[in-house]
Structure formats: C-alpha cells, structure tokens
Coordinates of C-alpha atoms and ligand atoms in Angstrom, one line a residue:
M18 CA 0.0 0.0 0.0
R19 CA 1.3 3.5 -0.9
I20 CA 0.6 7.1 -0.4
T21 CA -0.1 8.5 -3.8
D22 CA -0.9 12.2 -3.2
A23 CA -1.8 14.7 -0.5
Q24 CA -3.5 18.1 -0.5
V25 CA -3.7 21.0 1.9
F26 CA -6.8 23.3 2.2
V27 CA -6.8 26.5 4.2
G28 CA -10.1 28.2 5.0
G29 CA -13.4 27.7 6.7
P30 CA -16.4 29.6 8.1
K31 CA -14.9 32.4 10.1
K32 CA -11.8 30.2 10.8
N33 CA -8.7 29.3 8.8
Y34 CA -8.8 25.6 9.2
V35 CA -5.7 23.9 7.7
T36 CA -6.9 20.5 6.5
L37 CA -4.7 17.8 5.1
K38 CA -6.1 15.0 2.9
I39 CA -3.8 12.0 2.2
M40 CA -4.7 9.7 -0.7
T41 CA -3.6 6.1 -1.2
D42 CA -3.5 3.6 -4.0
Q43 CA -6.3 1.7 -2.4
G44 CA -8.8 4.5 -2.6
V45 CA -8.9 5.0 1.2
Y46 CA -8.0 8.5 2.3
G47 CA -7.1 10.1 5.6
L48 CA -7.8 13.5 7.1
G49 CA -5.6 15.6 9.5
D50 CA -5.6 19.1 10.9
A51 CA -2.7 21.5 11.1
T52 CA -4.6 24.7 12.2
L53 CA -2.1 26.9 14.1
N54 CA -4.3 29.8 15.1
T55 CA -3.2 33.2 13.5
R56 CA -0.2 31.5 11.8
E57 CA -2.1 29.1 9.6
T58 CA -0.2 29.6 6.3
L59 CA 3.0 28.3 7.9
P60 CA 2.2 24.7 8.7
A61 CA 0.3 24.6 5.3
M62 CA 3.5 25.7 3.5
Y63 CA 5.7 23.3 5.6
L64 CA 3.4 20.5 4.5
R65 CA 3.2 21.5 0.8
D66 CA 6.8 22.4 0.2
Y67 CA 8.7 19.9 2.4
L68 CA 6.7 17.0 3.8
I69 CA 4.2 15.9 1.2
P70 CA 6.8 15.4 -1.5
A71 CA 8.9 13.3 1.0
I72 CA 6.1 10.9 2.0
I73 CA 4.6 10.1 -1.4
G74 CA 5.3 6.4 -2.1
M75 CA 5.5 5.5 1.6
D76 CA 3.3 2.8 3.2
P77 CA 0.6 4.8 5.1
R78 CA 0.2 1.9 7.6
R79 CA 3.7 2.6 9.0
S80 CA 2.6 5.6 11.0
E81 CA 5.2 5.2 13.8
D82 CA 8.1 5.0 11.3
I83 CA 6.7 8.0 9.3
W84 CA 6.4 10.0 12.6
Q85 CA 10.0 9.2 13.4
F86 CA 11.1 10.0 9.8
L87 CA 9.4 13.5 10.1
Y88 CA 10.7 14.3 13.6
R89 CA 14.3 12.8 13.5
G90 CA 14.6 13.6 9.8
A91 CA 14.0 17.4 10.2
Y92 CA 17.3 17.9 12.2
Y93 CA 15.9 21.3 13.5
R94 CA 13.3 19.6 15.7
R95 CA 10.0 20.6 17.3
G96 CA 8.3 24.0 17.4
P97 CA 4.6 24.5 16.8
I98 CA 4.8 24.9 13.1
A99 CA 6.7 21.7 12.4
M100 CA 4.8 19.7 15.1
A101 CA 1.4 20.9 13.6
A102 CA 2.5 19.7 10.2
Y103 CA 3.7 16.3 11.5
G104 CA 0.5 16.1 13.6
A105 CA -1.7 16.5 10.5
I106 CA 0.1 13.7 8.7
D107 CA 0.0 11.5 11.7
T108 CA -3.7 12.0 12.3
A109 CA -4.5 11.3 8.7
L110 CA -2.5 8.1 8.8
W111 CA -4.4 6.9 11.9
D112 CA -7.6 7.8 10.1
I113 CA -6.5 5.6 7.2
K114 CA -5.4 2.7 9.5
A115 CA -8.8 2.7 11.4
K116 CA -10.7 2.9 8.1
L117 CA -8.7 -0.1 6.8
A118 CA -9.6 -2.0 10.1
G119 CA -13.3 -0.9 9.7
M120 CA -13.2 0.4 13.3
P121 CA -13.6 3.7 15.0
L122 CA -10.2 4.9 16.0
Y123 CA -10.7 4.5 19.8
Q124 CA -10.8 0.7 19.2
L125 CA -7.2 0.8 18.0
F126 CA -6.1 2.4 21.3
G127 CA -7.7 -0.3 23.4
G128 CA -11.4 0.6 23.3
K129 CA -13.7 2.8 25.3
S130 CA -13.0 3.4 29.0
R131 CA -16.2 5.5 29.4
E132 CA -19.5 6.0 27.5
A133 CA -19.0 9.8 27.2
A134 CA -16.4 12.4 28.1
M135 CA -17.2 15.5 30.2
V136 CA -16.6 18.8 28.5
Y137 CA -16.4 22.4 29.8
A138 CA -18.0 25.4 28.2
H139 CA -16.8 29.0 28.3
A140 CA -18.8 31.6 30.2
T141 CA -17.7 35.2 29.9
G142 CA -19.1 38.5 31.2
A143 CA -18.3 42.2 30.9
D144 CA -18.8 42.3 34.7
L145 CA -19.8 39.8 37.4
E146 CA -23.5 40.0 36.9
D147 CA -23.1 39.5 33.2
L148 CA -20.9 36.5 33.8
M149 CA -23.5 35.0 36.3
D150 CA -26.1 35.2 33.4
S151 CA -23.7 33.5 31.1
I152 CA -22.9 30.7 33.6
A153 CA -26.7 30.2 34.3
Y154 CA -27.2 29.8 30.5
Y155 CA -24.6 27.0 30.3
V156 CA -25.9 25.3 33.5
Q157 CA -29.4 25.3 32.0
E158 CA -28.0 23.8 28.8
G159 CA -26.7 20.8 30.9
Y160 CA -23.0 21.6 31.3
R161 CA -21.4 20.3 34.5
A162 CA -18.2 22.2 34.1
I163 CA -17.8 25.8 33.0
R164 CA -14.7 28.0 32.5
V165 CA -15.5 31.5 33.9
Q166 CA -13.8 34.7 32.7
C167 CA -14.8 38.2 33.7
G168 CA -14.1 41.9 33.0
I169 CA -12.1 43.4 35.9
P170 CA -13.4 46.6 37.5
G171 CA -11.2 49.6 36.7
M172 CA -9.2 47.8 34.0
P173 CA -9.3 50.0 30.8
T174 CA -10.0 47.0 28.5
T175 CA -11.6 43.7 29.2
S176 CA -9.1 40.9 29.8
Y177 CA -8.5 37.8 27.8
G178 CA -11.4 36.4 25.8
V179 CA -14.1 38.7 27.3
S180 CA -16.3 41.1 25.4
D181 CA -16.9 44.6 26.8
K182 CA -20.5 44.5 25.6
R183 CA -22.9 43.2 28.2
G184 CA -24.7 40.0 27.2
D185 CA -22.2 39.3 24.4
T186 CA -20.8 35.9 25.4
R187 CA -19.2 35.0 22.1
N188 CA -15.6 34.1 22.5
F189 CA -13.3 37.0 21.5
I190 CA -9.9 35.5 20.8
T191 CA -9.2 36.0 17.2
D192 CA -9.8 39.2 15.3
Y193 CA -10.1 38.6 11.5
T194 CA -9.6 42.2 10.4
G195 CA -5.9 41.7 9.8
V196 CA -2.6 40.7 11.2
R197 CA -2.0 43.9 13.2
P198 CA -3.1 43.1 16.8
R199 CA -5.3 45.2 19.0
T200 CA -4.0 45.9 22.5
E201 CA -5.4 44.8 25.9
I202 CA -4.3 46.5 29.1
W203 CA -3.5 44.3 32.1
D204 CA -3.2 45.3 35.8
T205 CA -2.3 42.4 38.2
D206 CA -3.3 44.2 41.4
K207 CA -6.8 44.9 40.1
Y208 CA -7.1 41.3 39.0
L209 CA -5.9 39.9 42.3
R210 CA -8.2 42.2 44.3
F211 CA -11.2 41.2 42.3
M212 CA -11.0 37.6 41.0
P213 CA -11.0 35.5 44.2
D214 CA -14.1 37.3 45.5
A215 CA -15.8 36.8 42.1
L216 CA -15.0 33.1 42.2
A217 CA -16.4 32.9 45.8
A218 CA -19.6 34.6 44.6
I219 CA -19.9 32.1 41.7
R220 CA -19.4 29.1 44.0
D221 CA -22.0 30.6 46.4
R222 CA -24.6 31.1 43.7
F223 CA -24.2 27.8 41.8
G224 CA -23.5 25.5 44.7
P225 CA -20.9 22.8 45.4
E226 CA -21.4 20.6 42.4
L227 CA -20.6 22.8 39.5
H228 CA -17.0 22.3 38.2
I229 CA -15.6 25.9 38.0
L230 CA -12.5 26.4 35.8
H231 CA -10.6 29.6 35.4
D232 CA -7.8 30.6 32.9
V233 CA -5.2 33.0 34.1
H234 CA -3.7 33.0 30.6
H235 CA 0.0 33.3 31.7
R236 CA -0.5 36.7 33.3
L237 CA 0.9 36.3 36.8
L238 CA 4.4 36.0 38.2
P239 CA 5.1 32.8 40.2
R240 CA 4.8 34.5 43.6
E241 CA 1.5 36.2 42.5
A242 CA 0.3 32.9 41.1
A243 CA 0.9 31.2 44.5
E244 CA -1.0 34.0 46.3
F245 CA -3.9 33.6 43.9
A246 CA -4.0 29.8 44.1
K247 CA -4.0 30.1 47.9
A248 CA -6.8 32.7 47.9
V249 CA -9.0 30.6 45.6
E250 CA -8.4 27.2 47.2
P251 CA -11.5 27.4 49.5
M252 CA -13.7 27.8 46.4
R253 CA -12.5 24.4 45.2
P254 CA -11.9 25.3 41.5
Y255 CA -11.7 22.3 39.2
W256 CA -8.5 23.9 37.9
L257 CA -6.5 27.1 37.5
E258 CA -5.1 27.2 34.0
D259 CA -1.7 28.7 33.0
P260 CA -1.3 30.7 36.2
T261 CA 2.1 31.8 35.1
P262 CA 4.1 31.3 31.9
A263 CA 5.5 27.8 32.0
E264 CA 8.9 28.6 30.5
D265 CA 10.4 28.7 34.0
Q266 CA 9.1 25.3 35.1
D267 CA 10.9 25.2 38.5
A268 CA 9.0 28.3 39.6
L269 CA 5.8 26.2 39.6
R270 CA 6.9 24.6 42.8
L271 CA 6.0 27.8 44.6
I272 CA 2.3 27.3 43.7
R273 CA 2.4 23.8 45.0
Q274 CA 4.0 24.9 48.3
H275 CA 1.2 27.3 49.0
S276 CA -2.0 25.7 47.6
T277 CA -3.8 22.5 46.7
A278 CA -5.7 24.2 43.9
P279 CA -5.4 21.9 40.8
I280 CA -3.1 23.3 38.1
A281 CA -3.6 22.8 34.3
I282 CA -0.9 23.7 31.8
G283 CA 0.2 22.8 28.3
E284 CA -1.9 24.3 25.6
V285 CA 1.2 26.0 24.1
F286 CA 3.5 23.0 24.5
N287 CA 4.3 21.0 21.4
S288 CA 6.4 18.1 22.6
I289 CA 6.8 15.6 25.4
W290 CA 10.1 17.4 26.3
E291 CA 8.1 20.4 27.5
C292 CA 5.7 18.3 29.5
N293 CA 7.9 15.6 31.1
K294 CA 9.5 17.5 34.0
L295 CA 6.2 19.1 35.0
I296 CA 4.6 15.7 34.9
E297 CA 7.4 13.7 36.6
N298 CA 7.7 16.3 39.4
E299 CA 4.0 16.2 39.8
L300 CA 3.7 20.0 39.6
I301 CA 0.5 19.9 37.5
D302 CA -2.8 18.1 37.7
F303 CA -4.0 18.3 34.1
I304 CA -2.0 18.3 30.9
R305 CA -3.5 20.7 28.2
V306 CA -1.7 19.7 25.0
G307 CA -3.7 19.6 21.7
V308 CA -3.4 16.9 19.1
T309 CA -2.9 19.6 16.4
Y310 CA 0.3 21.1 17.5
A311 CA 1.8 18.5 19.8
G312 CA 2.7 16.1 16.9
G313 CA -0.6 14.3 16.4
I314 CA -2.0 11.2 17.9
T315 CA 1.2 9.2 18.1
H316 CA 3.0 11.9 20.2
V317 CA 0.1 13.0 22.3
K318 CA -0.7 9.4 23.2
R319 CA 2.9 9.1 24.5
I320 CA 2.3 12.2 26.7
V321 CA -1.0 10.8 28.0
D322 CA 0.7 7.5 29.0
L323 CA 3.5 9.4 30.8
A324 CA 0.9 11.6 32.6
G325 CA -0.9 8.5 33.8
L326 CA 2.1 7.3 35.7
H327 CA 2.0 10.6 37.8
H328 CA -1.7 11.1 38.5
V329 CA -1.9 13.8 35.9
R330 CA -5.2 13.7 33.9
T331 CA -5.9 15.0 30.4
G332 CA -7.6 18.3 29.7
F333 CA -6.9 18.7 26.0
H334 CA -7.0 22.2 24.4
G335 CA -10.2 22.9 22.5
A336 CA -10.2 26.6 21.8
P337 CA -12.6 27.9 19.1
S338 CA -9.9 27.7 16.5
H339 CA -9.8 23.9 16.8
S340 CA -11.0 22.1 13.7
P341 CA -13.7 19.3 14.0
L342 CA -10.9 17.0 12.8
S343 CA -8.6 17.7 15.8
M344 CA -11.6 17.6 18.1
A345 CA -12.5 14.2 16.7
A346 CA -8.9 12.9 17.2
Q347 CA -9.2 14.1 20.9
A348 CA -12.7 12.6 21.2
H349 CA -11.2 9.2 20.4
L350 CA -8.3 9.7 22.8
N351 CA -10.8 10.9 25.5
A352 CA -13.0 7.8 25.0
W353 CA -9.9 5.6 25.6
A354 CA -7.5 7.4 28.0
P355 CA -7.6 5.7 31.5
N356 CA -6.4 9.1 32.9
F357 CA -9.0 11.2 31.0
G358 CA -10.0 14.4 33.0
I359 CA -12.1 16.8 30.9
Q360 CA -12.2 18.3 27.4
E361 CA -12.5 22.0 26.5
Y362 CA -15.3 22.5 24.1
L363 CA -16.8 25.4 22.2
V364 CA -19.9 24.9 20.1
L365 CA -18.5 24.5 16.6
G366 CA -21.8 23.2 15.2
T367 CA -22.8 26.0 12.9
P368 CA -24.6 24.7 9.8
E369 CA -21.6 25.9 7.6
C370 CA -19.1 24.0 9.8
D371 CA -21.2 20.9 9.8
A372 CA -21.5 21.0 6.0
L373 CA -17.7 21.3 5.6
F374 CA -16.9 18.5 8.2
P375 CA -19.9 16.1 8.3
S376 CA -19.7 13.8 11.4
E377 CA -21.7 11.9 14.0
H378 CA -19.6 13.2 17.0
H379 CA -21.8 15.2 19.3
V380 CA -22.2 16.9 22.7
T381 CA -25.3 16.4 24.8
D382 CA -25.8 17.6 28.3
G383 CA -22.2 18.6 28.7
M384 CA -20.9 15.2 27.6
M385 CA -19.1 14.4 24.4
Y386 CA -20.2 11.2 22.5
V387 CA -17.6 9.8 20.1
S388 CA -18.7 8.6 16.6
D389 CA -18.7 4.9 15.9
E390 CA -17.9 5.3 12.2
P391 CA -14.7 3.7 11.0
G392 CA -11.6 6.0 11.3
L393 CA -11.8 9.5 12.8
G394 CA -15.5 9.7 11.9
V395 CA -15.3 13.1 10.2
D396 CA -15.4 13.7 6.5
F397 CA -14.4 16.8 4.5
D398 CA -16.5 18.3 1.7
E399 CA -14.2 19.8 -0.9
S400 CA -17.0 21.6 -2.8
E401 CA -17.9 23.4 0.5
A402 CA -14.2 24.1 1.1
A403 CA -14.1 25.9 -2.3
R404 CA -16.3 28.6 -0.8
Y405 CA -13.7 29.8 1.7
E406 CA -10.3 31.4 1.5
Y407 CA -7.6 32.4 4.1
E408 CA -8.4 35.5 6.1
P409 CA -5.5 37.0 8.1
G410 CA -6.3 37.3 11.8
S411 CA -4.5 38.1 15.1
H412 CA -4.7 37.7 18.8
P413 CA -4.5 40.8 21.0
V414 CA -1.2 41.8 22.5
V415 CA -1.1 42.8 26.2
R416 CA 0.6 45.8 27.8
L417 CA 0.6 47.1 31.4
E418 CA -0.9 50.5 32.0
D419 CA 2.5 52.2 31.6
G420 CA 2.9 50.6 28.2
T421 CA 5.2 47.7 29.1
M422 CA 4.6 44.5 27.0
W423 CA 3.1 41.6 28.9
N424 CA 2.1 38.0 28.2
Y425 CA -1.0 37.5 26.1
Ligands
CS2_517 C1 -7.2 29.6 25.6 C2 -7.0 29.7 24.1 O1 -8.8 27.9 25.2 C3 -8.0 28.4 26.0 O2 -7.8 28.0 27.1 O3 -6.1 29.9 26.4 O4 -8.2 30.0 23.7 C4 -5.9 30.5 23.5 O5 -6.0 31.9 23.8 C5 -6.1 30.4 22.0 O6 -6.0 29.0 21.7 C6 -5.0 31.1 21.3 O7 -5.1 30.8 19.9
MG518 MG1 -6.0 28.6 28.0

C-alpha cells in the first residue's frame, strides 16, 4: 500500500482551518488538521513544500516510522509549526489505519474506558452580573463544568477572551480584520483584588457541584500565582489554568508549596520534552496539549501515558480555532484514556461548519459522545471548502498600564 498524493486546504467559516487529505493507491484517504491559530499559512507551507513530496510512495500503515522520519529527519526539531505539520500527517495516517480496520479509532487504542467524556464550556461576562447570566445559561444547557472569565473593574480594557459588551458571550480571541493586533491592558493588582471574590460569589450562587474552571492565561508572576492559588483554594476550583508562563518550570513549585488548587498547563506545549518535567515532578494536575500542534495522535498518546504514571489527567486544548478533525482525534483519545480528565469544548456546530466537516460526533448535556464510524469519523466536503479562503487574523497583545509589553 502506498501514499499517492496529499493536498492542503486553508479556510473555513470564520476560521482558517488547515486541512490535510492524504490519498492512497487503495482509494482509502485520511484527514488531518494543522490549524495553528493566527499563523495558519506556515504549517500549510511546511506540508506542501517539504513534507508531502517526501512521504509520497511510503506505506501509510507505517505511521510510527513515518512520525520518526518526520521528527528525526528534520534535524531542526520541534516547534509549533513543524509539530502541527507532523501532527496533521500522523492524524491522517491513523484515520487511514482505522478505516482499513473498519473500526472507530478508539478501538485501536484499546477501546472505550467510558461512555461519554465530560466537556467544559466558556462563560464570559463584561462584569460579574453579566458572567453570572452566562454561567446560568450553560448550567441550564446541561453543562457540569464551566470556565469563567470576567471583565475586571477599573481595567481600561476587558481581559483575555471577554467582550466589553454586556450580554455578548461570544468568544473574543481572534480578530479577522488583519494581522495587526489590538491591545489589551492588564493590571495584576486589580485582578488579584477582584477575581478571588468573584469566584467565591460564583461558588455561592451555583452551589458545590458545578465544576468551575478559570484561565489566568499566563498573566501572573510565580509568587503572585501562588498568592492567587492560595486565595481561591476554598472555592474548590476544578482547575486554574496557565497561572504563570511555564517557561520557568521550577517556579511552579512555589504554587504547589502554597496551595492545593489543581493546576492545568500545556496548551502552548508542542512536545513531550516540555511536559515531562512538570509531569514527573507532579507540579501539575492536568496536561493541556492539543493533538494539532503536539505532533498528532502518536506523540500525544505518549504524553498521556507518561501523565498516567504521575496522577496527571488530560484536559486537551479545545479553543474555538480547533477544527472538527482535531476535536475528533481528541474525542477518540478521550474515549480511551484511562487518565482522562475533561475536554475543553466550544460549540462548533454552525450549519456551515457541519457542512464542511460532516460527522456523528456530538455533545449532549455537557458530555461528548464519540462517533462509531470507521476512522476519525469526520469527512471533508471539498465543494464546501471551495467557498472559503484564508483571512488573516490576530490575537490581541497585552501591555501594562504604563505601556510595558506583557504576556497574552
Ligand atoms: C485559551 C486559548 O482555550 C484556552 O484555554 O487559552 O483560547 C488561546 O487563547 C487560544 O487558543 C490562542 O489561539
Ligand atoms: Mg487557555
């Protein structure tokens, strides 16, 4: 069996999905995702110019060897662009393998460990009252776990992912008006004075059972993160995400020394070599990698197995930029992983997105049900894809009130 050709498509309904389709001499094809939000053309070019010409003629069933060929063969290893490109190929090869077996992908990992996987929704509010309405909406929709993000009083712009318009709970991460980013202003003192009380009010209003998650989005210094984690511990958050940038991994000990609040990190990691020390030293509770830019199923499965040895559970990245293909790959891993924790989930199901990526995967009452179709269980409609083209977009950048650049 041979790979005969592969194509890359960039575009989608208000997203720039980077979709890879690998064709074989037996008519079976595989699909993979390389969507690197706001840098989408780069993995697409890596695939088209360097990787696709090198894999044509290879046996698509040898996914492990092809992964090693891509990773070891590059010499300049890792990085999100390369790992997204390898990840797309790897996912497409697993799709082909499971289609050949006539089984849903999770069967190849060892079968289902659960009937459905808990997901968390995003609630946001311009202020606390607005956020309470947004949480109430998701609770009523059946979600058991909700990430809560709120505008901070006195801060000149709203912080990460929150609209300044009351009642507008769409997720504001990517701005598709061009590559020049808008600026958000950050003030740690205002945040630290406000957010613990806000979380206490949310716990008070929604009771002990709701899983409350919060994303600090790399904004605090390690000492401040420890102070924050200690302050919110009585509210029993399900997790605190990215309390501090994880480049300085030893600094995370400070949080552990001061608080038992669970810590989730890893959405910007792209290899096991960024995860292994945090996992082995048991400095985190949830690993947040995404199949898209952490090298695909082969590499992420290795990270999940390492995490399992150290009581670290999964909480895969599932931001709005994720394609239904990467979400499907994660749905299969979530169905299998003995150390599954939770899955981030934003409603992707617009009619346009469903038409582009038809599938049986679905979320009901806050639980994700994996498709039983052979392979990934997602198709790709090329005539739909022809309607879209790449639209340049950007994340905001963050500055302190005096103009100093900060972490987005
Ligand atoms: C966020 C991300 O989902 C999350 O937890 O931190 O949305 C992140 O901002 C985006 O993926 C960046 O593209
Ligand atoms: Mg995050």
